[in-house]
Coordinates of C-alpha atoms and ligand atoms in Angstrom, one line a residue:
X1 CA -0.5 0.3 0.0
X2 CA 0.8 3.3 -0.5
X3 CA 1.7 6.2 1.8
X4 CA 0.8 9.8 1.6
X5 CA 3.7 12.1 0.4
X6 CA 4.0 15.8 1.2
X7 CA 5.1 16.0 -2.3
X8 CA 2.2 18.5 -3.5
X9 CA 4.5 21.6 -2.7
X10 CA 6.0 20.8 -6.7
X11 CA 2.9 21.6 -8.3
X12 CA 0.7 24.0 -9.0
X13 CA -1.7 22.3 -7.0
X14 CA -5.0 24.0 -7.3
X15 CA -6.9 25.0 -2.7
X16 CA -4.4 26.7 -0.8
X17 CA -0.9 27.3 -2.1
X18 CA 1.5 29.5 -1.3
X19 CA 4.6 27.6 -2.5
X20 CA 3.2 28.9 -6.1
X21 CA 2.4 32.1 -5.0
X22 CA 5.4 32.8 -3.6
X23 CA 7.2 31.3 -5.9
X24 CA 5.4 33.3 -8.9
X25 CA 6.2 36.3 -7.0
X26 CA 9.3 36.3 -6.5
X27 CA 10.3 35.3 -9.9
X28 CA 8.3 38.5 -10.4
X29 CA 9.9 40.5 -8.5
X30 CA 13.0 39.3 -9.8
X31 CA 12.5 40.2 -13.5
X32 CA 11.1 43.7 -12.2
X33 CA 14.1 44.5 -10.9
X34 CA 16.5 42.9 -13.8
X35 CA 14.5 45.2 -15.9
X36 CA 15.2 48.5 -14.0
X37 CA 18.9 47.4 -13.2
X38 CA 19.8 47.1 -17.0
X39 CA 21.5 49.2 -19.6
X40 CA 21.8 47.5 -21.2
X41 CA 21.0 44.7 -24.4
X42 CA 23.5 41.9 -22.8
X43 CA 25.7 41.6 -20.0
X44 CA 29.1 41.7 -21.7
X45 CA 30.0 38.3 -20.1
X46 CA 32.6 36.6 -22.1
X47 CA 30.5 33.5 -24.5
X48 CA 33.6 31.2 -23.5
X49 CA 33.0 32.5 -19.6
X50 CA 29.1 32.2 -19.5
X51 CA 29.4 29.1 -21.5
X52 CA 32.1 27.6 -18.4
X53 CA 29.5 29.1 -15.7
X54 CA 26.3 27.7 -17.3
X55 CA 28.7 24.1 -17.7
X56 CA 29.0 24.3 -14.0
X57 CA 25.7 24.4 -12.1
X58 CA 25.4 20.7 -10.5
X59 CA 22.4 18.9 -10.9
X60 CA 23.7 16.6 -8.5
X61 CA 22.7 18.2 -5.1
X62 CA 17.9 19.3 -5.3
X63 CA 18.5 22.9 -3.6
X64 CA 14.6 24.6 -3.3
X65 CA 12.7 26.5 -5.4
X66 CA 13.5 30.0 -4.3
X67 CA 17.0 29.8 -4.8
X68 CA 17.1 28.0 -7.3
X69 CA 15.2 31.2 -9.0
X70 CA 18.2 33.2 -7.8
X71 CA 20.1 31.5 -9.0
X72 CA 18.8 31.2 -12.2
X73 CA 18.2 35.3 -11.8
X74 CA 22.0 35.6 -12.0
X75 CA 23.2 33.2 -14.5
X76 CA 20.2 33.2 -16.8
X77 CA 18.2 36.2 -16.9
X78 CA 20.9 38.2 -16.0
X79 CA 22.7 36.9 -19.5
X80 CA 20.0 37.0 -21.6
X81 CA 19.5 40.1 -24.2
X82 CA 17.4 42.1 -23.3
X83 CA 14.8 42.5 -26.0
X84 CA 13.3 46.0 -24.7
X85 CA 16.6 48.1 -25.3
X86 CA 15.8 50.1 -28.0
X87 CA 20.0 48.8 -29.4
X88 CA 18.9 45.5 -29.8
X89 CA 17.8 45.8 -33.0
X90 CA 18.9 43.1 -35.2
X91 CA 16.3 40.5 -35.9
X92 CA 12.9 39.6 -36.9
X93 CA 12.6 39.3 -32.5
X94 CA 9.7 41.8 -30.2
X95 CA 9.6 43.0 -27.1
X96 CA 6.6 41.5 -26.3
X97 CA 3.0 42.8 -24.7
X98 CA 2.2 42.6 -21.4
X99 CA -1.1 41.3 -22.6
X100 CA 1.2 38.3 -24.1
X101 CA 3.3 37.8 -21.5
X102 CA -0.1 38.1 -18.9
X103 CA -1.9 34.9 -21.3
X104 CA 1.9 32.9 -21.1
X105 CA 1.4 33.6 -17.6
X106 CA -2.4 31.6 -17.9
X107 CA -1.2 29.5 -20.2
X108 CA 1.1 27.9 -18.5
X109 CA -1.0 27.2 -15.4
X110 CA -4.2 26.0 -17.2
X111 CA -1.6 24.1 -20.4
X112 CA -5.1 23.5 -21.8
X113 CA -3.8 20.9 -24.8
X114 CA -5.6 22.1 -27.9
X115 CA -5.8 19.5 -29.4
X116 CA -9.0 17.9 -28.3
X117 CA -12.0 19.8 -27.3
X118 CA -12.0 17.4 -24.3
X119 CA -8.3 18.8 -23.0
X120 CA -9.6 22.2 -23.8
X121 CA -13.2 23.5 -23.9
X122 CA -13.3 27.4 -23.5
X123 CA -9.4 26.8 -25.7
X124 CA -10.6 25.4 -28.9
X125 CA -13.6 28.1 -29.2
X126 CA -10.6 31.0 -28.6
X127 CA -8.4 29.8 -30.8
X128 CA -11.0 29.2 -33.9
X129 CA -12.2 32.5 -32.2
X130 CA -8.7 34.1 -33.2
X131 CA -9.0 31.9 -36.7
X132 CA -12.2 33.7 -37.9
X133 CA -11.2 36.4 -36.9
X134 CA -8.0 36.5 -39.2
X135 CA -9.8 34.7 -41.7
X136 CA -12.2 38.0 -42.3
X137 CA -9.8 40.2 -41.9
X138 CA -7.1 38.7 -44.5
X139 CA -10.8 38.3 -46.8
X140 CA -9.8 34.4 -47.9
X141 CA -13.8 33.7 -48.0
X142 CA -17.0 32.0 -46.7
X143 CA -14.8 28.6 -47.3
X144 CA -11.6 29.5 -45.5
X145 CA -10.2 28.4 -42.4
X146 CA -6.9 28.4 -40.6
X147 CA -5.2 26.4 -37.2
X148 CA -2.3 27.9 -34.9
X149 CA 1.7 27.3 -35.8
X150 CA 4.9 27.3 -33.8
X151 CA 5.2 30.5 -36.0
X152 CA 6.1 30.6 -39.2
X153 CA 8.6 28.1 -39.9
X154 CA 5.5 25.1 -39.3
X155 CA 3.3 27.7 -41.8
X156 CA 4.6 27.3 -44.6
X157 CA 5.3 24.2 -44.4
X158 CA 2.0 22.8 -44.3
X159 CA 1.3 25.2 -46.3
X160 CA 2.9 23.4 -48.7
X161 CA 2.2 20.1 -47.6
X162 CA -1.1 21.2 -48.5
X163 CA -0.2 22.1 -52.1
X164 CA 1.8 18.5 -52.4
X165 CA -1.2 17.3 -51.3
X166 CA -3.8 18.3 -53.4
X167 CA -1.8 18.1 -56.5
X168 CA -1.8 15.2 -56.5
X169 CA -5.4 14.8 -55.5
X170 CA -6.1 16.9 -58.9
X171 CA -3.4 15.7 -60.8
X172 CA -3.9 11.5 -60.4
X173 CA -6.4 10.7 -57.6
X174 CA -3.0 10.3 -55.3
X175 CA -3.6 10.2 -51.8
X176 CA 0.0 11.2 -50.7
X177 CA -1.2 10.2 -47.2
X178 CA -2.2 6.7 -48.3
X179 CA 0.5 5.9 -51.0
X180 CA 3.7 8.0 -50.5
X181 CA 5.2 11.1 -53.1
X182 CA 3.2 9.6 -56.5
X183 CA 6.2 8.6 -59.0
X184 CA 5.5 12.2 -60.7
X185 CA 7.5 13.5 -57.4
X186 CA 10.6 13.7 -59.3
X187 CA 9.1 16.3 -61.6
X188 CA 7.4 18.6 -59.0
X189 CA 8.5 22.2 -58.3
X190 CA 7.9 25.2 -55.7
X191 CA 8.8 28.1 -57.5
X192 CA 9.3 31.2 -55.8
X193 CA 11.7 34.5 -56.2
X194 CA 15.3 34.3 -54.3
X195 CA 14.4 37.3 -52.1
X196 CA 12.1 34.0 -50.1
X197 CA 12.6 32.7 -46.6
X198 CA 14.7 29.5 -46.7
X199 CA 12.0 27.7 -45.1
X200 CA 10.8 27.0 -48.4
X201 CA 14.3 24.8 -49.1
X202 CA 13.7 23.2 -46.3
X203 CA 9.7 22.3 -46.2
X204 CA 11.0 21.0 -49.8
X205 CA 13.2 18.8 -48.2
X206 CA 11.1 17.8 -45.1
X207 CA 8.0 17.0 -47.7
X208 CA 10.7 15.0 -49.9
X209 CA 10.6 16.5 -53.1
X210 CA 14.6 17.8 -52.1
X211 CA 15.1 21.5 -52.0
X212 CA 16.8 21.4 -55.9
X213 CA 12.2 21.2 -56.3
X214 CA 12.8 25.0 -55.5
X215 CA 13.6 27.2 -59.1
X216 CA 14.1 30.4 -57.5
X217 CA 12.8 34.0 -59.4
X218 CA 15.2 36.7 -60.2
X219 CA 13.1 40.1 -58.4
X220 CA 13.7 43.6 -59.5
X221 CA 14.9 46.8 -57.8
X222 CA 12.3 46.7 -54.9
X223 CA 13.2 43.5 -54.0
X224 CA 9.9 41.8 -55.2
X225 CA 9.6 38.6 -57.9
X226 CA 9.5 39.5 -61.7
X227 CA 6.4 38.8 -62.5
X228 CA 7.6 37.8 -66.0
X229 CA 9.5 35.7 -65.0
X230 CA 8.0 33.7 -63.0
X231 CA 5.0 33.6 -65.6
X232 CA 8.5 32.7 -68.8
X233 CA 9.7 30.4 -65.7
X234 CA 6.4 28.5 -65.0
X235 CA 6.5 28.4 -69.2
X236 CA 10.1 27.2 -69.1
X237 CA 9.2 24.4 -66.1
X238 CA 6.4 22.5 -68.6
X239 CA 8.0 22.3 -71.5
X240 CA 9.9 20.6 -70.6
X241 CA 7.4 18.2 -68.9
X242 CA 8.0 19.3 -65.6
X243 CA 5.9 20.9 -63.2
X244 CA 5.1 23.2 -61.2
X245 CA 2.5 23.4 -58.5
X246 CA 3.1 25.5 -55.7
X247 CA 3.8 29.9 -56.0
X248 CA 4.8 31.1 -53.1
X249 CA 4.8 34.8 -52.7
X250 CA 6.7 37.1 -50.1
X251 CA 4.5 38.9 -48.1
X252 CA 7.6 41.6 -46.7
X253 CA 11.2 39.4 -47.0
X254 CA 13.7 39.6 -44.1
X255 CA 16.0 41.4 -45.6
X256 CA 14.0 44.2 -47.0
X257 CA 10.9 44.0 -46.6
X258 CA 9.0 43.4 -50.0
X259 CA 6.5 42.4 -50.5
X260 CA 5.6 41.3 -53.8
X261 CA 2.3 42.1 -56.5
X262 CA 0.6 39.4 -55.3
X263 CA -2.9 39.6 -57.4
X264 CA -0.2 38.5 -60.3
X265 CA 1.5 36.4 -58.4
X266 CA -1.9 34.7 -57.2
X267 CA -3.2 34.8 -60.9
X268 CA -0.3 33.6 -62.6
X269 CA 0.3 30.7 -60.2
X270 CA -4.2 30.0 -60.4
X271 CA -3.5 30.1 -64.2
X272 CA -0.5 28.1 -64.2
X273 CA -2.6 25.1 -61.8
X274 CA -1.2 26.5 -59.5
X275 CA -1.8 26.3 -55.8
X276 CA -0.6 29.5 -54.4
X277 CA 0.4 30.4 -50.7
X278 CA 2.3 33.8 -49.7
X279 CA 4.7 34.0 -46.7
X280 CA 3.4 37.0 -44.2
X281 CA 5.6 36.3 -41.3
X282 CA 6.7 39.5 -41.6
X283 CA 5.0 41.5 -43.5
X284 CA 1.0 40.2 -43.5
X285 CA 0.9 42.3 -39.8
X286 CA -0.1 45.7 -42.6
X287 CA -3.8 44.6 -42.6
X288 CA -4.2 46.6 -39.7
X289 CA -3.2 49.5 -40.6
X290 CA -5.4 52.0 -42.8
X291 CA -1.8 53.3 -44.2
X292 CA -0.3 50.8 -46.2
X293 CA -2.9 47.3 -45.8
X294 CA -3.4 47.8 -49.6
X295 CA 0.2 47.2 -50.6
X296 CA -1.3 43.2 -49.5
X297 CA -3.9 43.5 -51.5
X298 CA -4.1 40.6 -53.7
X299 CA -3.5 38.2 -50.4
X300 CA -7.2 37.9 -49.6
X301 CA -7.2 35.0 -53.4
X302 CA -4.1 33.3 -52.4
X303 CA -4.7 29.0 -51.5
X304 CA -2.6 29.2 -48.1
X305 CA -0.8 32.8 -45.7
X306 CA 1.9 32.6 -43.4
X307 CA 1.3 34.7 -40.1
X308 CA 3.9 34.8 -37.8
X309 CA 2.7 36.8 -34.3
X310 CA 5.6 36.5 -32.5
X311 CA 7.1 38.9 -34.5
X312 CA 4.6 42.3 -35.5
X313 CA 1.9 41.6 -33.2
X314 CA 4.4 41.6 -30.8
X315 CA 3.2 38.2 -28.8
X316 CA 5.9 35.9 -26.8
X317 CA 7.5 33.4 -28.9
X318 CA 6.0 31.0 -29.8
X319 CA 2.9 32.0 -31.7
X320 CA 1.8 31.8 -35.6
X321 CA -1.2 30.8 -38.0
X322 CA -1.2 28.9 -41.5
X323 CA -4.8 30.0 -42.5
X324 CA -6.8 28.4 -46.2
X325 CA -8.7 29.5 -48.9
X326 CA -10.3 26.6 -48.8
X327 CA -11.1 24.3 -45.1
X328 CA -12.1 21.0 -46.8
X329 CA -7.5 20.9 -47.6
X330 CA -7.1 20.3 -44.4
X331 CA -9.0 16.8 -44.9
X332 CA -4.9 15.9 -46.6
X333 CA -4.0 16.6 -43.0
X334 CA -7.0 14.5 -41.6
X335 CA -5.3 11.4 -39.4
X336 CA -8.6 9.4 -37.0
X337 CA -7.0 8.2 -33.7
X338 CA -9.4 6.4 -31.4
X339 CA -8.2 8.0 -28.1
X340 CA -8.7 11.1 -29.3
X341 CA -11.0 12.4 -32.5
X342 CA -13.0 10.2 -33.4
X343 CA -15.2 10.3 -36.5
X344 CA -19.1 12.4 -36.0
X345 CA -16.6 13.3 -32.9
X346 CA -19.5 16.5 -32.3
X347 CA -17.2 19.0 -30.9
X348 CA -14.2 20.6 -33.4
X349 CA -10.9 18.8 -32.4
X350 CA -8.5 21.4 -33.8
X351 CA -5.9 17.4 -34.0
X352 CA -8.0 17.1 -37.4
X353 CA -6.5 20.0 -38.7
X354 CA -2.6 20.0 -37.3
X355 CA 0.5 18.6 -37.5
X356 CA 1.0 18.8 -33.9
X357 CA -0.6 17.1 -31.6
X358 CA 0.0 18.0 -27.8
X359 CA -0.4 22.1 -28.5
X360 CA -0.1 25.7 -26.8
X361 CA -3.1 27.3 -26.4
X362 CA -0.9 30.2 -27.8
X363 CA -4.5 31.7 -29.0
X364 CA -5.0 32.9 -26.4
X365 CA -2.4 35.2 -26.6
X366 CA -3.1 37.0 -29.4
X367 CA -7.6 37.3 -28.0
X368 CA -6.2 39.6 -25.0
X369 CA -4.2 41.1 -27.5
X370 CA -7.7 41.8 -29.3
X371 CA -9.0 43.0 -26.4
X372 CA -6.6 45.0 -25.1
X373 CA -4.4 46.1 -27.4
X374 CA -6.9 46.9 -30.4
X375 CA -6.4 46.3 -34.5
X376 CA -6.5 50.1 -34.6
X377 CA -3.5 50.5 -31.8
X378 CA -1.6 47.4 -33.8
X379 CA -1.8 49.4 -36.8
X380 CA -0.2 52.7 -35.5
X381 CA 2.1 50.8 -34.3
X382 CA 2.8 50.2 -38.1
X383 CA 2.1 53.4 -39.5
X384 CA 4.4 54.7 -37.0
X385 CA 7.6 52.4 -37.4
X386 CA 7.5 52.2 -40.4
X387 CA 7.9 56.0 -40.7
X388 CA 10.5 55.9 -38.5
X389 CA 12.4 53.7 -40.3
X390 CA 12.5 56.0 -42.1
X391 CA 13.9 58.4 -40.9
X392 CA 16.7 56.4 -39.1
X393 CA 17.5 55.4 -43.2
X394 CA 18.1 58.9 -43.5
X395 CA 19.8 59.3 -41.1
X396 CA 22.6 57.0 -42.5
X397 CA 22.1 58.5 -45.5
X398 CA 23.3 61.6 -44.1
X399 CA 26.9 60.5 -42.2
X400 CA 29.4 60.7 -44.3
X401 CA 30.7 57.4 -42.4
X402 CA 28.0 55.6 -44.0
X403 CA 26.3 54.3 -46.6
X404 CA 22.5 53.5 -47.2
X405 CA 22.0 50.1 -49.3
X406 CA 18.4 51.0 -49.9
X407 CA 15.1 52.4 -49.2
X408 CA 13.8 50.9 -46.5
X409 CA 9.9 49.1 -47.5
X410 CA 9.1 47.9 -44.5
X411 CA 11.3 48.2 -40.9
X412 CA 14.4 47.4 -42.1
X413 CA 17.7 49.7 -42.7
X414 CA 20.1 47.7 -44.8
X415 CA 23.8 49.7 -44.4
X416 CA 27.9 49.5 -44.9
X417 CA 30.7 51.9 -43.0
X418 CA 31.5 54.6 -45.8
X419 CA 34.2 53.5 -48.9
X420 CA 35.9 56.6 -47.6
X421 CA 36.8 54.3 -44.4
X422 CA 38.0 51.1 -46.9
X423 CA 41.4 52.6 -47.1
X424 CA 43.8 50.4 -48.1
X425 CA 41.7 47.4 -46.9
X426 CA 40.9 44.8 -49.4
X427 CA 37.0 44.5 -49.8
X428 CA 37.4 41.4 -47.9
X429 CA 38.7 42.9 -45.3
X430 CA 36.5 45.3 -45.4
X431 CA 34.0 43.0 -45.0
X432 CA 35.6 41.6 -42.1
X433 CA 35.9 44.5 -40.1
X434 CA 32.2 44.9 -41.0
X435 CA 32.0 40.7 -39.5
X436 CA 34.1 42.6 -36.9
X437 CA 32.0 45.5 -35.8
X438 CA 29.2 43.1 -34.6
X439 CA 30.6 41.0 -33.0
X440 CA 32.3 43.9 -31.2
X441 CA 29.2 45.6 -30.7
X442 CA 27.4 42.1 -29.3
X443 CA 29.8 40.6 -26.7
X444 CA 30.5 43.8 -25.2
X445 CA 26.8 44.0 -24.7
X446 CA 26.3 47.3 -26.7
X447 CA 24.5 46.7 -29.3
X448 CA 22.8 44.2 -31.0
X449 CA 22.6 44.7 -34.3
X450 CA 22.7 42.1 -37.5
X451 CA 24.7 40.7 -40.8
X452 CA 24.0 39.3 -43.4
X453 CA 24.6 39.3 -47.8
X454 CA 22.7 42.0 -50.2
X455 CA 23.6 41.2 -54.0
X456 CA 27.1 39.7 -52.9
X457 CA 28.0 41.8 -50.5
X458 CA 28.3 42.0 -46.6
X459 CA 25.5 44.6 -45.6
X460 CA 24.6 45.6 -41.8
X461 CA 20.8 45.8 -40.5
X462 CA 18.7 47.5 -37.8
X463 CA 15.6 45.5 -37.9
X464 CA 13.1 48.2 -35.8
X465 CA 10.3 46.5 -34.2
X466 CA 9.9 48.6 -31.1
X467 CA 6.8 50.8 -31.9
X468 CA 8.2 52.7 -28.0
X469 CA 11.4 54.0 -29.9
X470 CA 12.3 56.9 -30.5
X471 CA 14.4 58.7 -33.6
X472 CA 17.1 60.4 -30.3
X473 CA 17.3 56.1 -29.3
X474 CA 19.0 56.0 -32.6
X475 CA 21.2 58.7 -32.1
X476 CA 23.4 57.1 -29.8
X477 CA 23.3 54.6 -31.4
X478 CA 24.5 55.0 -34.4
X479 CA 27.2 57.2 -32.9
X480 CA 27.7 54.1 -30.6
X481 CA 28.3 52.0 -34.3
X482 CA 30.6 54.8 -36.2
X483 CA 32.8 54.7 -32.7
X484 CA 33.7 51.4 -32.9
X485 CA 34.1 51.3 -36.0
X486 CA 36.9 53.8 -36.5
X487 CA 38.4 53.0 -33.5
X488 CA 38.5 49.2 -35.1
X489 CA 40.1 51.3 -38.4
X490 CA 42.5 52.2 -36.1
X491 CA 43.8 49.8 -34.4
X492 CA 44.4 47.3 -37.4
Ligands
PLP1 C1 10.7 34.8 -39.5 C2 10.0 34.6 -41.2 C3 9.8 33.4 -40.9 C4 9.9 32.1 -40.3 O1 9.1 31.6 -39.6 P1 9.6 31.8 -37.7 O2 8.6 32.1 -36.7 O3 10.7 31.8 -37.3 O4 9.3 30.0 -37.6 C5 9.5 32.7 -42.4 N1 9.6 33.3 -43.9 C6 9.5 35.0 -43.4 C7 9.6 36.1 -44.8 C8 10.2 35.1 -42.3 O5 10.7 36.4 -41.6

């Protein structure tokens, strides 16, 4: 016979719950104090030292949760990247809304699982409500539907997976889920621009088609897919007896923020018998902006759309969605499990449309955000952010030590040190100087900026997301980069 035990303080129990309340209060206090007392994006602790300190944590002796919270704060929180800092400006990595963080608290404590209604009664209806809101916002029509995902990668994979299965079903009544890839799989092609996201290639490889099934179309000077080239590419593939089945349009490329001519791309795809997928991980948020939503015109025609909430929707990681125009296409994912989603269940089981089984209740974050912040306010964030980005770009134009690489389209600024500073450095050495500049700023904890390549050239990048920034925040940042660059040049 088992004896009673006193393990209950390990769990967030029902009833009186001092251990839980104390732990949460202590954690919140630690975070408050960190946020109040930190003035750098990163502590500046040497990476080797940080690794050593983390590896030195000894798991053989348990400590009280109180001690663990304290030591986690010292070692982990204080050496974390502070996404709220004005000089954390590298990636599509957002400072989260308070509404999203408190939603996480509910999500964690309630621990609903989105696969079946009996594990997520209210949560299932919340996710469906958010999906319906999105379908309406993007005007995808009465047969549209969607599902929350872990982000853009999973959304793109799902969109292309549905495209593959839809194509095989239409072409030869082939059921990929049942029978695997069709015999013509080697000939199947996905088409996208040469500025589209690497997850298109990654999806192709996961789908068993191989990266070589992805055919790139060149972009115009604005970074948009060249629609004439797109048509020519499709025609040429067909002439070679190949099978283009999906076209990916970009609504916001990661570096330039370029938005393809969505209407033109979808029209071409449709006429060619292809599925059209819009990767809106970055730019689809503009749909909430009265000033900029016209740039997404045509998104409503797409067969599938990826939306990423942990980027411009300011949600905590992870949070995304895939929307599709015709919900019948979710059927290709459907698998009935006796224990979970029986055929003929009256109540909805969201696992029917997901590639995940156990799944987080991330929809609550958007639900609380929509109520507490609202669509209109989010849209105003974007209007401000895009304007601010233009102002930051002109700061680079006006500074003789920098050159602006292109006019910003969304909220990224691509820049280099001016050729004036190259001196006798070779192009390779000058590129290395840029890399060194970025790394010096990062490891000292002064600023986190990004590095990428544009037309083969190494460039530095700001990605603006935080609408609370002011133009004055950039004066000190740019001055810091400038000083560091000049110092590095001197010391060479
Ligand atoms: C970020 C991004 C992705 C990948 O999304 P994750 O949320 O990081 O998985 C895909 N496409 C574009 C354009 C992106 O910016």
